[in-house]
Amino acid sequence: MDDIDKKIVKELQNNARASLKNIAETAYLSSPAVSARIEKLEREKIITGYHAAVDSRKLGYHITAFVSLDVSSADKIRFYEDMESIPNVLECNCVTGEYSMLVKVAFPSTMELDLFIGQLQKYGKTSTQIVFSTPVGPRDMDVMAEIGEKE
Amino acid sequence: MDDIDKKIVKELQNNARASLKNIAETAYLSSPAVSARIEKLEREKIITGYHAAVDSRKLGYHITAFVSLDVSSADKIRFYEDMESIPNVLECNCVTGEYSMLVKVAFPSTMELDLFIGQLQKYGKTSTQIVFSTPVGPRDMDVMAEIGEKE
DNA sequence: TATTTTTTTATCGATGTCGTCCATTATTTC
DNA sequence: GAAATAATGGACGACATCGATAAAAAAATA
């Protein structure tokens, strides 16, 4: 993971559909070289995938929320399977603090969100924060930053 | 946004670097037709971008956290600019509840996270949840789901 | 409702660009 | 200095794009 790799990753973060030729130009490299480096980054699982970002509102998901809830260790495996199976769950994090889980979800309306939260009650008490707006991000991590002790 | 568009978006969510030819095959369409549809989806800002997903750990970001904090309306604009300028801020949400903001961040270690939280104190009281693990996601929204009243 | 007109959206074939492969050369690394 | 790794350049094949055309859908008129 040298500076050239970082430049390539940054380019792919900005535009995952960029052509090898274009990436090669910005990285001052030939396209076969870029191709080989990208394959290596994928093999090493530094790059884990390429995703189109979509406007959730325009897809009908008007409500985004973070649901905190307390899940006992015994229930966690079942809970994870549950979260995995519900497509509205965008992210499910195990966290420190009063609530053990923090789940990001998207629903068409508060009605569906309410139904979802109802389903969660069996696992423990919940606390929900509905998103008004997202002034920053979601955005990609800074690859170029100087960080000591990688991996 | 018909079923063909949905199929195309789904494909680009799974693999944003897929060739037009491949997308065309899965959508039972010609590549120029797919190209035109993708351009339209981009023009309408349904697709907002294409991003490479990277393993944060392998980039040296070992600590991910959600920081809640209370920011007064008067300070918000300044706060947003602040969050925008810090690359470690992956997501900054304005939410309901006791804390007005929910910020997702990534840092190399708890030390840098602590420094960041220190910087935030001037805006109001904070509460931090460090992520142990992310059993689900981050993943893409379900485009194929049947939702009434889009846009 | 039927028919025409307009608009939209598709396909096809041609052209130019792009990605990939191979052989060779350069650069590291030990 | 030898071995391994990584880059380049040219050739080939695949792919994306463009223009022309045709089909389908939508809108308008009778």
XYZ file of C-alpha atoms (C1' of nucleotides) in Angstrom:
362
model
C 0.000 0.000 0.000
C 2.204 2.804 -1.291
C 1.273 6.288 -2.453
C 0.327 5.035 -5.910
C -2.090 2.519 -4.410
C -3.582 5.271 -2.286
C -4.083 7.452 -5.324
C -5.805 4.592 -7.131
C -8.067 3.836 -4.170
C -8.930 7.502 -3.799
C -9.852 7.679 -7.453
C -12.063 4.613 -7.120
C -13.708 6.089 -4.037
C -14.559 9.216 -6.002
C -15.696 7.328 -9.070
C -15.771 3.567 -8.970
C -16.686 3.469 -12.653
C -13.597 5.354 -13.767
C -11.769 3.685 -16.653
C -8.368 2.122 -16.106
C -6.986 4.580 -18.625
C -8.190 7.577 -16.610
C -6.944 6.161 -13.339
C -3.636 5.419 -15.046
C -3.326 9.049 -16.100
C -3.949 10.465 -12.646
C -1.541 7.942 -11.144
C 1.138 8.483 -13.816
C 1.151 4.803 -14.676
C 0.240 2.483 -17.537
C -3.184 0.828 -17.532
C -1.847 -2.727 -17.168
C 0.054 -1.571 -14.077
C -3.088 -0.013 -12.621
C -5.052 -3.147 -13.455
C -2.529 -5.321 -11.613
C -2.560 -3.032 -8.583
C -6.344 -2.977 -8.388
C -6.446 -6.764 -8.599
C -3.949 -6.916 -5.757
C -5.949 -4.469 -3.638
C -9.023 -6.614 -4.201
C -7.142 -9.818 -3.414
C -5.852 -8.343 -0.160
C -9.423 -7.242 0.613
C -8.377 -3.619 1.020
C -10.967 -2.828 -1.591
C -14.046 -4.837 -0.628
C -16.431 -3.798 -3.362
C -17.851 -1.154 -5.655
C -21.261 0.291 -4.954
C -23.621 2.687 -6.653
C -24.956 5.263 -4.202
C -28.649 5.973 -4.570
C -30.916 8.694 -3.256
C -33.021 6.951 -0.616
C -35.782 9.557 -0.808
C -36.192 9.058 -4.516
C -36.611 5.345 -3.902
C -39.419 6.042 -1.453
C -37.462 5.666 1.760
C -38.413 8.924 3.435
C -37.522 7.968 6.980
C -34.019 7.149 8.135
C -33.447 6.403 11.795
C -30.967 5.096 14.313
C -32.465 2.597 16.697
C -30.589 1.803 19.886
C -31.465 -1.290 21.786
C -30.278 -3.536 24.501
C -29.785 -7.131 23.413
C -28.608 -9.805 25.806
C -25.572 -11.837 24.803
C -27.718 -14.937 24.634
C -30.034 -13.375 22.044
C -27.355 -11.796 19.871
C -26.892 -14.528 17.291
C -30.603 -14.720 16.688
C -30.758 -10.953 16.621
C -28.011 -10.693 13.995
C -29.783 -13.193 11.775
C -32.928 -11.162 12.208
C -31.201 -7.916 11.211
C -29.480 -9.607 8.294
C -32.820 -10.775 6.920
C -34.469 -7.344 7.013
C -33.333 -5.250 4.023
C -34.347 -2.022 5.751
C -31.475 -2.537 8.168
C -28.603 -0.669 6.535
C -26.119 -1.101 9.328
C -26.107 -2.956 12.615
C -23.371 -2.084 15.103
C -22.438 -3.609 18.411
C -21.415 -0.678 20.587
C -20.360 0.463 24.045
C -22.787 2.271 26.321
C -26.231 1.886 27.766
C -27.587 0.220 24.640
C -25.588 -2.652 23.201
C -26.714 -2.244 19.588
C -27.025 0.712 17.259
C -28.989 -0.006 14.097
C -29.382 2.284 11.114
C -32.590 1.734 9.189
C -34.559 3.193 6.287
C -38.318 2.984 5.830
C -40.935 4.517 3.562
C -42.673 6.180 6.489
C -42.821 6.340 10.267
C -45.548 3.732 10.141
C -43.220 1.006 8.879
C -40.526 2.209 11.288
C -42.967 1.825 14.138
C -43.803 -1.720 13.083
C -40.103 -2.517 12.950
C -39.469 -1.124 16.420
C -42.432 -3.149 17.663
C -40.753 -6.289 16.344
C -37.583 -5.362 18.227
C -39.228 -4.979 21.616
C -38.842 -8.684 22.298
C -35.074 -8.226 22.437
C -35.122 -5.423 24.990
C -35.813 -1.747 25.497
C -35.276 0.544 22.518
C -34.557 4.183 21.852
C -35.067 5.724 18.432
C -33.559 8.784 16.805
C -35.123 9.839 13.527
C -32.833 11.614 11.080
C -33.912 15.142 10.103
C -31.030 15.693 7.721
C -27.527 14.523 6.944
C -25.426 17.664 6.436
C -22.237 15.626 5.983
C -21.770 12.341 4.199
C -22.058 9.414 4.070
C -18.586 9.796 2.707
C -15.467 7.753 2.122
C -12.561 7.476 4.478
C -9.436 9.479 3.863
C -6.982 7.109 2.238
C -4.293 9.708 1.760
C -3.950 10.586 5.464
C -0.678 9.700 7.096
C -1.340 7.025 9.665
C 1.234 5.073 11.626
C 1.003 1.305 12.114
C -1.359 0.142 9.427
C -2.968 -3.318 9.623
C -38.132 4.132 -12.617
C -39.520 0.855 -13.910
C -38.487 -2.726 -13.170
C -35.667 -2.574 -15.716
C -34.215 0.512 -14.041
C -34.428 -1.239 -10.690
C -32.558 -4.228 -12.042
C -29.849 -1.948 -13.410
C -29.519 -0.041 -10.130
C -29.392 -3.287 -8.187
C -26.621 -4.540 -10.428
C -24.660 -1.325 -9.957
C -25.145 -1.558 -6.198
C -23.667 -5.046 -6.240
C -20.854 -4.152 -8.605
C -20.457 -0.562 -9.695
C -17.661 -1.556 -12.075
C -19.795 -4.005 -14.028
C -19.572 -3.538 -17.785
C -22.550 -2.254 -19.731
C -22.530 -5.508 -21.626
C -22.927 -7.555 -18.455
C -25.643 -5.304 -17.082
C -27.374 -5.501 -20.449
C -27.404 -9.281 -20.261
C -28.938 -9.431 -16.793
C -31.508 -6.800 -17.776
C -32.338 -8.446 -21.137
C -31.506 -5.271 -23.017
C -28.934 -3.926 -25.455
C -25.931 -2.054 -24.086
C -26.854 1.305 -25.666
C -30.251 1.029 -23.998
C -28.622 0.335 -20.638
C -26.229 3.216 -21.192
C -29.094 5.613 -21.865
C -30.973 4.438 -18.792
C -27.948 4.825 -16.535
C -27.359 8.332 -17.866
C -30.970 9.141 -17.100
C -30.727 7.732 -13.576
C -27.649 9.874 -13.022
C -29.300 12.958 -14.499
C -32.303 12.497 -12.228
C -29.904 12.073 -9.314
C -31.373 8.701 -8.398
C -27.853 7.354 -8.721
C -25.635 9.879 -6.941
C -22.255 8.264 -7.392
C -20.096 5.160 -7.508
C -17.795 4.378 -4.620
C -15.150 1.810 -3.844
C -15.654 0.317 -0.385
C -12.454 -0.101 1.587
C -11.581 -1.994 4.741
C -11.110 0.729 7.346
C -8.971 -1.487 9.572
C -6.538 -2.180 6.775
C -6.166 1.545 6.258
C -5.241 2.002 9.907
C -8.603 3.206 11.183
C -9.064 0.803 14.064
C -11.655 2.785 15.979
C -15.106 3.587 14.669
C -17.499 5.453 16.911
C -20.807 7.255 17.065
C -20.617 10.556 18.878
C -23.835 12.164 20.042
C -23.824 15.805 20.949
C -26.078 18.697 21.633
C -25.504 21.644 19.325
C -27.522 24.819 19.634
C -29.287 26.081 16.522
C -27.077 29.154 16.529
C -23.896 27.066 16.331
C -25.099 24.601 13.729
C -23.792 26.234 10.580
C -20.355 26.600 12.096
C -20.574 23.057 13.369
C -21.453 21.661 9.946
C -18.503 23.437 8.369
C -16.323 22.008 11.100
C -17.550 18.457 10.482
C -17.203 18.899 6.734
C -13.555 19.870 7.127
C -12.605 16.856 9.241
C -12.137 13.770 7.028
C -12.564 11.425 9.982
C -16.221 12.422 10.081
C -17.905 9.831 7.892
C -21.460 10.906 8.532
C -23.087 13.735 10.422
C -26.792 13.471 11.121
C -29.232 15.910 12.631
C -31.583 13.776 14.713
C -34.475 13.750 17.160
C -33.897 13.084 20.840
C -31.790 14.271 23.715
C -28.771 14.940 21.510
C -29.343 16.948 18.352
C -26.462 15.462 16.336
C -25.239 11.950 15.697
C -21.808 11.775 14.117
C -20.077 8.670 12.804
C -16.294 8.884 12.898
C -13.229 6.746 12.242
C -9.831 7.167 13.884
C -6.581 5.229 14.084
C -6.923 4.836 17.852
C -8.874 5.960 20.877
C -6.274 8.663 21.398
C -7.250 10.540 18.251
C -10.911 9.933 19.011
C -10.410 11.498 22.434
C -8.770 14.557 20.891
C -11.682 14.887 18.489
C -14.253 14.669 21.283
C -12.276 17.294 23.165
C -12.624 19.618 20.205
C -16.374 19.049 20.213
C -16.895 19.983 23.842
C -17.205 23.650 22.919
C -20.456 22.888 21.110
C -22.103 21.130 24.048
C -22.206 17.909 25.995
C -21.249 14.713 24.196
C -21.875 11.010 24.509
C -19.733 8.466 22.684
C -20.407 4.908 21.628
C -17.426 2.984 20.326
C -18.159 0.264 17.775
C -17.089 -3.257 18.777
C -18.233 -4.858 15.562
C -20.601 -4.381 12.652
C -22.378 -7.703 12.159
C -24.573 -6.276 9.377
C -23.631 -3.850 6.649
C -23.022 -1.128 5.749
C -25.189 -2.297 2.904
C -27.240 -0.903 0.064
C -30.912 -0.178 0.183
C -33.372 -2.565 -1.350
C -34.280 -1.136 -4.728
C -36.525 -3.993 -5.728
C -38.917 -3.638 -2.786
C -42.451 -2.603 -3.620
C -43.051 0.819 -2.159
C -46.067 3.014 -2.717
C -45.760 6.741 -3.465
C -42.184 7.152 -4.612
C -40.521 10.597 -4.798
C -63.325 4.786 -29.574
C -60.445 4.905 -33.556
C -56.752 7.006 -35.845
C -53.045 9.978 -36.447
C -49.185 12.399 -34.653
C -45.614 12.946 -31.545
C -42.532 11.345 -28.304
C -40.007 8.022 -26.308
C -37.190 4.017 -26.314
C -35.311 0.212 -28.420
C -32.060 -2.333 -31.830
C -28.498 -2.794 -35.288
C -24.194 -2.105 -37.361
C -19.968 0.702 -37.692
C -16.241 3.057 -35.561
C -13.093 4.227 -32.119
C -11.664 3.454 -27.523
C -10.482 0.572 -23.911
C -8.882 -3.482 -21.326
C -5.995 -7.524 -21.430
C -2.314 -10.469 -22.695
C 2.460 -11.415 -23.678
C 7.226 -10.433 -24.161
C 10.656 -7.387 -22.768
C 12.795 -4.032 -19.874
C 13.399 -1.575 -15.667
C 13.516 -1.407 -10.732
C 13.745 -3.397 -6.106
C 15.216 -6.489 -2.768
C 18.069 -9.741 -0.630
C 25.111 -9.420 -8.553
C 21.074 -12.617 -8.755
C 16.255 -13.279 -8.162
C 11.960 -11.455 -7.768
C 8.774 -8.004 -8.389
C 6.695 -4.464 -11.056
C 6.297 -1.422 -15.258
C 6.129 -0.598 -20.305
C 4.809 -1.153 -25.129
C 2.521 -3.238 -28.809
C -1.094 -6.537 -30.530
C -5.373 -8.507 -30.153
C -10.010 -8.903 -28.730
C -13.754 -6.904 -26.246
C -16.370 -3.120 -25.176
C -18.666 1.483 -25.319
C -20.477 4.934 -28.228
C -22.589 6.990 -32.168
C -25.837 7.603 -35.912
C -29.589 5.788 -38.407
C -33.629 3.392 -38.199
C -37.539 1.013 -36.406
C -40.780 -0.133 -32.939
C -43.561 0.931 -29.144
C -45.996 4.014 -26.111
C -48.366 8.363 -25.160
C -50.871 12.239 -26.515
C -53.816 14.604 -29.356
C -57.367 15.046 -32.715
C -61.224 13.689 -35.035
